[in-house]
Coordinates of C-alpha atoms in Angstrom, one line a residue:
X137 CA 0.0 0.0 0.0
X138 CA 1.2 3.3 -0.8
X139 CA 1.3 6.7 0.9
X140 CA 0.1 9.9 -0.1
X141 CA 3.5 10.8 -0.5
X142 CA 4.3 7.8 -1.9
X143 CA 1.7 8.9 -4.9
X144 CA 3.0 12.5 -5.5
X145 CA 6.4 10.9 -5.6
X146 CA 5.8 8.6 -8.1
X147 CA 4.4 11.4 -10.5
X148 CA 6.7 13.9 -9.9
X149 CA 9.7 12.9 -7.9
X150 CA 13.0 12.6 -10.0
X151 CA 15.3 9.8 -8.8
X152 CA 19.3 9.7 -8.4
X153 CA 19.5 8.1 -11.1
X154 CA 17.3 9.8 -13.6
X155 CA 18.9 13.1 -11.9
X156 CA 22.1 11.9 -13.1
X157 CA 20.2 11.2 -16.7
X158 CA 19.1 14.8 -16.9
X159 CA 22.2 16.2 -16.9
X160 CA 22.9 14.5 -20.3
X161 CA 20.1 16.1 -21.9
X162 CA 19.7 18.4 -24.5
X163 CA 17.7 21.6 -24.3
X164 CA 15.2 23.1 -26.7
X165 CA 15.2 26.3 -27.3
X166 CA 12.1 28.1 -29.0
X167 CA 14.5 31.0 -30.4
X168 CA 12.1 33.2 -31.1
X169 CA 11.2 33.8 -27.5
X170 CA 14.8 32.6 -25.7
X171 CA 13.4 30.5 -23.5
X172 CA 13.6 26.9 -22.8
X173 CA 10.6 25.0 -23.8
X174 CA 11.2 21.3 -23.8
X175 CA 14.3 18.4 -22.8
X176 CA 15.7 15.7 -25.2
X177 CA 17.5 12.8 -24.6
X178 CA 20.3 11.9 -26.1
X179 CA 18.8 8.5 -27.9
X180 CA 16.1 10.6 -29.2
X181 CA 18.6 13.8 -30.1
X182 CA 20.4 10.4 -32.3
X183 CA 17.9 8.5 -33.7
X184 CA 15.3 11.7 -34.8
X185 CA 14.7 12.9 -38.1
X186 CA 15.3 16.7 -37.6
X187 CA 14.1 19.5 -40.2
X188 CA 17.4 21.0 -41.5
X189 CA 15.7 24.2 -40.0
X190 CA 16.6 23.0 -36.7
X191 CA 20.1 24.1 -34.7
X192 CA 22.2 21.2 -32.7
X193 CA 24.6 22.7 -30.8
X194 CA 26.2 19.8 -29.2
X195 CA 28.8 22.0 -27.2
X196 CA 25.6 24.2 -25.2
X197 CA 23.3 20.8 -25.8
X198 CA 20.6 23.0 -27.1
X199 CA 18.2 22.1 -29.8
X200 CA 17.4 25.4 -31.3
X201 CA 14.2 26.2 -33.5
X202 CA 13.7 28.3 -36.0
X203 CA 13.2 32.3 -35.2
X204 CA 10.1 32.8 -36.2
X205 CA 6.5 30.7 -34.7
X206 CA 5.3 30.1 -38.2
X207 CA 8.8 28.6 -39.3
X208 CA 9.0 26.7 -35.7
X209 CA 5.8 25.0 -36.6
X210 CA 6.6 23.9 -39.8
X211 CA 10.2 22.7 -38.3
X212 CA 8.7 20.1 -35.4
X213 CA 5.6 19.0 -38.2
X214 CA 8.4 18.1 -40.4
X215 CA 10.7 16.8 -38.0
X216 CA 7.7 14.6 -35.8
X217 CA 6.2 13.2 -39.7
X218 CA 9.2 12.3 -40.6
X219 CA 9.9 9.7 -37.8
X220 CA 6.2 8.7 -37.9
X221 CA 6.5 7.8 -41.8
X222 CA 10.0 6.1 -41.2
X223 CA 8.1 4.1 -37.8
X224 CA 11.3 5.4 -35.6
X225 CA 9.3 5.7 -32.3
X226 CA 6.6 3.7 -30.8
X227 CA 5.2 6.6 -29.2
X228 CA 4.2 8.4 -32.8
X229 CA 1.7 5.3 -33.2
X230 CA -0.4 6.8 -31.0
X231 CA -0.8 10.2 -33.7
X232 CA -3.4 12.2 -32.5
X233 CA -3.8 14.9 -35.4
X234 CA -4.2 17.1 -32.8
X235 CA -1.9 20.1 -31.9
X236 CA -0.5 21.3 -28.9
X237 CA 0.3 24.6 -27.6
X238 CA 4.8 25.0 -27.0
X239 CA 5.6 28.6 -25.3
X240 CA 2.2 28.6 -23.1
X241 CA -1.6 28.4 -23.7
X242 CA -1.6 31.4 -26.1
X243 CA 1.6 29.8 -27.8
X244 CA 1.7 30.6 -31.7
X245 CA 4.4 27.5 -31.7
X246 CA 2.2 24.6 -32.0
X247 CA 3.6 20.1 -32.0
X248 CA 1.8 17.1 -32.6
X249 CA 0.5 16.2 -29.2
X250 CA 1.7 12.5 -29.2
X251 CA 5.2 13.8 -30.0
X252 CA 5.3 16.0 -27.2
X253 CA 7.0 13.7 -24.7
X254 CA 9.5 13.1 -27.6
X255 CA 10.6 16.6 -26.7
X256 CA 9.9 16.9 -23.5
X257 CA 7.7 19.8 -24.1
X258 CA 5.0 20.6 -21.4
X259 CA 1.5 19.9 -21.8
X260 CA -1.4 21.2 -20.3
X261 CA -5.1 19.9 -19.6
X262 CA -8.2 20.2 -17.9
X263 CA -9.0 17.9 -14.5
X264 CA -12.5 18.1 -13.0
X265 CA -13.6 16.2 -10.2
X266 CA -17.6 15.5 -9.7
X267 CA -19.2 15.2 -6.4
X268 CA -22.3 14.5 -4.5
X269 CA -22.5 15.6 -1.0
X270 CA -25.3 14.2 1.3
X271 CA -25.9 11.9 4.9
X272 CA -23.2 10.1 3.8
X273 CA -20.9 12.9 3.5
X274 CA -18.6 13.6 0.1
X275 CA -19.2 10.8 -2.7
X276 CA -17.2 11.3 -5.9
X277 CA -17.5 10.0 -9.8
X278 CA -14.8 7.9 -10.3
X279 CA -14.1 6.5 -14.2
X280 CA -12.7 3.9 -15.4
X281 CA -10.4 3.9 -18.6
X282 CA -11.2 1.5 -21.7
X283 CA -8.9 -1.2 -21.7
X284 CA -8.2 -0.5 -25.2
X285 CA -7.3 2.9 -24.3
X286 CA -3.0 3.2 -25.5
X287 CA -2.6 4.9 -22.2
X288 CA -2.8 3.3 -19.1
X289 CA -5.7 1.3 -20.1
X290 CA -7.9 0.3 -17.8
X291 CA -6.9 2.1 -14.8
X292 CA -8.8 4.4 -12.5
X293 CA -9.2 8.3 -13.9
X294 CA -10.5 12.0 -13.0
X295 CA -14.4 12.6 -13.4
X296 CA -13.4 14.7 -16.3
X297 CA -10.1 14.7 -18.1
X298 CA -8.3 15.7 -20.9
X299 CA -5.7 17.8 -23.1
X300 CA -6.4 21.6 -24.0
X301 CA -5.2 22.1 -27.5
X302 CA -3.5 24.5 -29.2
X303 CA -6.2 27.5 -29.5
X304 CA -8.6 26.0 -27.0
X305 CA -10.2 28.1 -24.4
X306 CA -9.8 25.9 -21.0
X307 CA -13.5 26.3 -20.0
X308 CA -14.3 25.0 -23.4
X309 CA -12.3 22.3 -23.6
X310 CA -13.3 21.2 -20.2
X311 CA -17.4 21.7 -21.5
X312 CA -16.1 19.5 -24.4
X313 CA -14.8 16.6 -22.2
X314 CA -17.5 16.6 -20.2
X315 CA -19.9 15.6 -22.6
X316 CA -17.6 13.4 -24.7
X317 CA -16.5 11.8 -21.8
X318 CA -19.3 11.9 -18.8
X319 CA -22.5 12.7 -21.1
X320 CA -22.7 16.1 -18.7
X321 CA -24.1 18.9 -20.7
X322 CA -22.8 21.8 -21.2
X323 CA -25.9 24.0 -19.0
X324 CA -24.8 21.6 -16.0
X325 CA -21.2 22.4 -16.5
X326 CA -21.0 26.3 -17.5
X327 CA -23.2 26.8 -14.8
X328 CA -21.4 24.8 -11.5
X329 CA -17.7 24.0 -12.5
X330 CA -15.4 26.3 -10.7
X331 CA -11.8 26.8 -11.0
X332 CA -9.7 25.9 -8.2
X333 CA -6.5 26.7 -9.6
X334 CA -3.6 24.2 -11.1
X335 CA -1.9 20.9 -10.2
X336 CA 1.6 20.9 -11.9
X337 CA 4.7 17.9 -11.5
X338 CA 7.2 17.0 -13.8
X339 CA 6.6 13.0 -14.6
X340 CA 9.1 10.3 -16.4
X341 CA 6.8 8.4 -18.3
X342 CA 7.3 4.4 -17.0
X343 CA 5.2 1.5 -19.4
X344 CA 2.3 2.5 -18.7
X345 CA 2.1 5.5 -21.0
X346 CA 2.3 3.6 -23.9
X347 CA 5.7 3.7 -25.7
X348 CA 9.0 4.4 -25.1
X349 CA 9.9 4.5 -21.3
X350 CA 11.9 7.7 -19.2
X351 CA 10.8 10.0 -21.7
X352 CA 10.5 13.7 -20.2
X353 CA 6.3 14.8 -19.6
X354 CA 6.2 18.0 -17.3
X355 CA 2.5 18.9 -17.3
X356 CA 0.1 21.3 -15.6
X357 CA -3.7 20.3 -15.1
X358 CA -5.8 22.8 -14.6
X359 CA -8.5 21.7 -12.0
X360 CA -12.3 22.2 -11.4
X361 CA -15.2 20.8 -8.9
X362 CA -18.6 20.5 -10.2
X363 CA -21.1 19.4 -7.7
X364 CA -23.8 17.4 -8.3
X365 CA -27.4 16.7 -7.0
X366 CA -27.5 13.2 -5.6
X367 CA -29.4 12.1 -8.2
X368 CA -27.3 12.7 -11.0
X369 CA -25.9 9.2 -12.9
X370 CA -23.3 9.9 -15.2
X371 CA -22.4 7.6 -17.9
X372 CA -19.7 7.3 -20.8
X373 CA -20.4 8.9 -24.1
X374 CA -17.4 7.2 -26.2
X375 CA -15.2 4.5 -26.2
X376 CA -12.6 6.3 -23.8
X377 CA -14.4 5.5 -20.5
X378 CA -15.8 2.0 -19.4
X379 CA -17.7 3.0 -16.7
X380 CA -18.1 5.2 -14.0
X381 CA -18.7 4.4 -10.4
X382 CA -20.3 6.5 -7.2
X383 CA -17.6 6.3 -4.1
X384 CA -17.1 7.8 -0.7
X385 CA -13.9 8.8 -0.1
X386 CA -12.6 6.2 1.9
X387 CA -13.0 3.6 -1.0
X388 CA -11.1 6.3 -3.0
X389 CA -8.3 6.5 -0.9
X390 CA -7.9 3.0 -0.8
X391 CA -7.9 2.4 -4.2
X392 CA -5.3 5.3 -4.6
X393 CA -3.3 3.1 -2.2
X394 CA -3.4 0.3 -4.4
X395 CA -2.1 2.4 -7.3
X396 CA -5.3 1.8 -9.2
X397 CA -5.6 5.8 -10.4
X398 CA -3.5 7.1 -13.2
X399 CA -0.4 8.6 -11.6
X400 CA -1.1 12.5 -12.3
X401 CA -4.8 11.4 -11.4
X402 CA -3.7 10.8 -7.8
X403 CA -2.1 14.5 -7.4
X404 CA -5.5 16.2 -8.6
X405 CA -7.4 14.1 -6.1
X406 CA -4.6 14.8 -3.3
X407 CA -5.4 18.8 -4.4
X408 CA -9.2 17.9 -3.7
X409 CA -8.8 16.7 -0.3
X410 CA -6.4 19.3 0.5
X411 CA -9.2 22.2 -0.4
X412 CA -11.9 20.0 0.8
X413 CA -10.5 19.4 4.2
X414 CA -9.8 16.0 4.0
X415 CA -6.7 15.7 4.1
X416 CA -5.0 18.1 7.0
X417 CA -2.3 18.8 8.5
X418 CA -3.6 17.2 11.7
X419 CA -4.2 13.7 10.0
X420 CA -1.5 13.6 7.2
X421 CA 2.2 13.9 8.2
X422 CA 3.8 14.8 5.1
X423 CA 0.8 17.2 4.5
X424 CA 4.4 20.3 3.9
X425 CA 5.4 18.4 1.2
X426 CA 2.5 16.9 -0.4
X427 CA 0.8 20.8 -1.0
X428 CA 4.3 21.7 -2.2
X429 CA 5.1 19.0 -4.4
X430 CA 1.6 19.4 -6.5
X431 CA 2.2 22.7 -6.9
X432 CA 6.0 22.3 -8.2
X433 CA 7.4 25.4 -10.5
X434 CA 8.1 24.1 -13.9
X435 CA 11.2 25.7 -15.7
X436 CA 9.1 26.6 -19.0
X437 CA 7.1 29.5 -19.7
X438 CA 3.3 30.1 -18.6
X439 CA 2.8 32.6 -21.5
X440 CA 4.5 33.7 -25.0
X441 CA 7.4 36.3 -24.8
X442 CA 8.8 38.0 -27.3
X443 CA 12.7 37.8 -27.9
X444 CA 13.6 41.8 -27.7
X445 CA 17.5 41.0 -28.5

């Protein structure tokens, strides 16, 4: 059984050893901006396909793009369809045709979202949690992934979850999962889902994720609550869920004892309990570094600046 720290830790604590392994990485710049956007590693630096309109500097270890967000773009399409056509990473077969913001939400530099642990480049989504509260106190919708999903398939999930894409308002892609995912609609959702601020880690994707292993995945979720009357049932709407189930939060602690949540699942839930008085500092003892730990600083920017030199 493992602890609440136990959980954060295995989402977002970095090992000696992978320590060491960072130091051997390469950086990517977005040069347009000067700022560090993403981290390689040296197998992937080797074995990818890069756009000649990418920089190596193998002295600095920086992966420099293009300087220009239009020209950037084009680089890491090329670059990423290039090692899908060739097969040249097992992660690519999961191609989403979906694009991902680079230099922050309002980022002009945009990357295939299933090659975005190739780079190391940070991600962001939308985590909602759904709740009853009644005689029984605090009862939460919990999903189930499919089985077929590529992704940690069949392992416990967020009410509501999913990546915010490149051009996506948060709130909408949140009213967009809800009903592809929970069958909530949208009235239900505009009306009670309130932000309650981020979860952010920096995670070394293990065999779970589908792919290769010890690639680099910082993300930040942003996180909601919605709660529901008691006698909501929510059900799947597509193939991603199997089913959902009604649970107090004792059964939901267990089970995130028994590792049956997604990892980054577990840290949105710790942030619940936290807000929701749940989990204290009179009950939990590593309560300091849990609320620090899912809140970590990520070394990547929150928003697109402009390179004045």
């Amino acid at each position: 059984m493992k602890t609440n720290l136990d959980l954060v830790n295995d989402c977002d604590k970095i090992s000696e050893e992978e320590k060491n392994m960072m130091k051997s990485l390469y950086e990517l710049i977005a040069a347009s901006h000067d700022c560090l956007i993403g981290f390689i590693r040296p197998y992937i630096l080797e074995e990818m396909p890069w756009s000649s309109k990418i920089r190596i500097d193998h002295v600095r270890q920086e992966v420099r793009l293009p300087n220009d967000d239009v020209e950037a773009t084009l680089a890491l399409s090329e670059t990423l369809n290039k090692a899908r056509a060739i097969g040249r990473f097992a992660v690519l077969k999961g191609w989403r045709d979906e694009l991902y913001p680079v230099t922050g939400l309002k980022s002009n530099i945009t990357v295939e979202r299933a090659g975005s642990a190739l780079l190391g480049i940070v991600t962001y989504g939308v985590h909602m949690t759904a709740y009853t509260e009644g005689p029984n106190g605090i009862m939460i919708w919990v999903p189930r992934r499919s089985p077929t999903k590529s992704t940690y398939p069949s392992m416990l999930d967020n009410t509501v979850a999913g990546g915010i894409t490149a051009g996506e308002e948060p709130f909408e892609s949140l009213v967009r999962e809800a009903a592809e995912e929970a069958s909530l609609p949208e009235e239900i959702v505009r009306k009670g889902a309130k932000p309650c601020g981020t979860v952010s880690y920096f995670h070394i994707r293990d065999s779970r994720a589908g792919g290769e292993t010890g690639l680099m995945q910082p993300e930040i979720q942003l996180v909601y609550d919605l709660k529901l009357p008691e006698d909501t049932v929510l059900k799947p709407s597509d193939d991603e869920v199997q089913e959902f189930y009604l649970w107090g939060v004792e059964k939901v602690q267990n089970a995130l004892a028994e590792e049956k949540f997604k990892p980054n699942c577990a840290l949105v839930l710790m942030d619940f309990f936290v807000r929701h008085g749940i989990l204290t500092v009179e009950n939990e003892p590593d309560y300091m570094d849990i609320v620090a730990s899912i809140h970590r600083k990520l070394p990547f920017p929150s928003r697109p600046r402009l390179n004045d030199g």
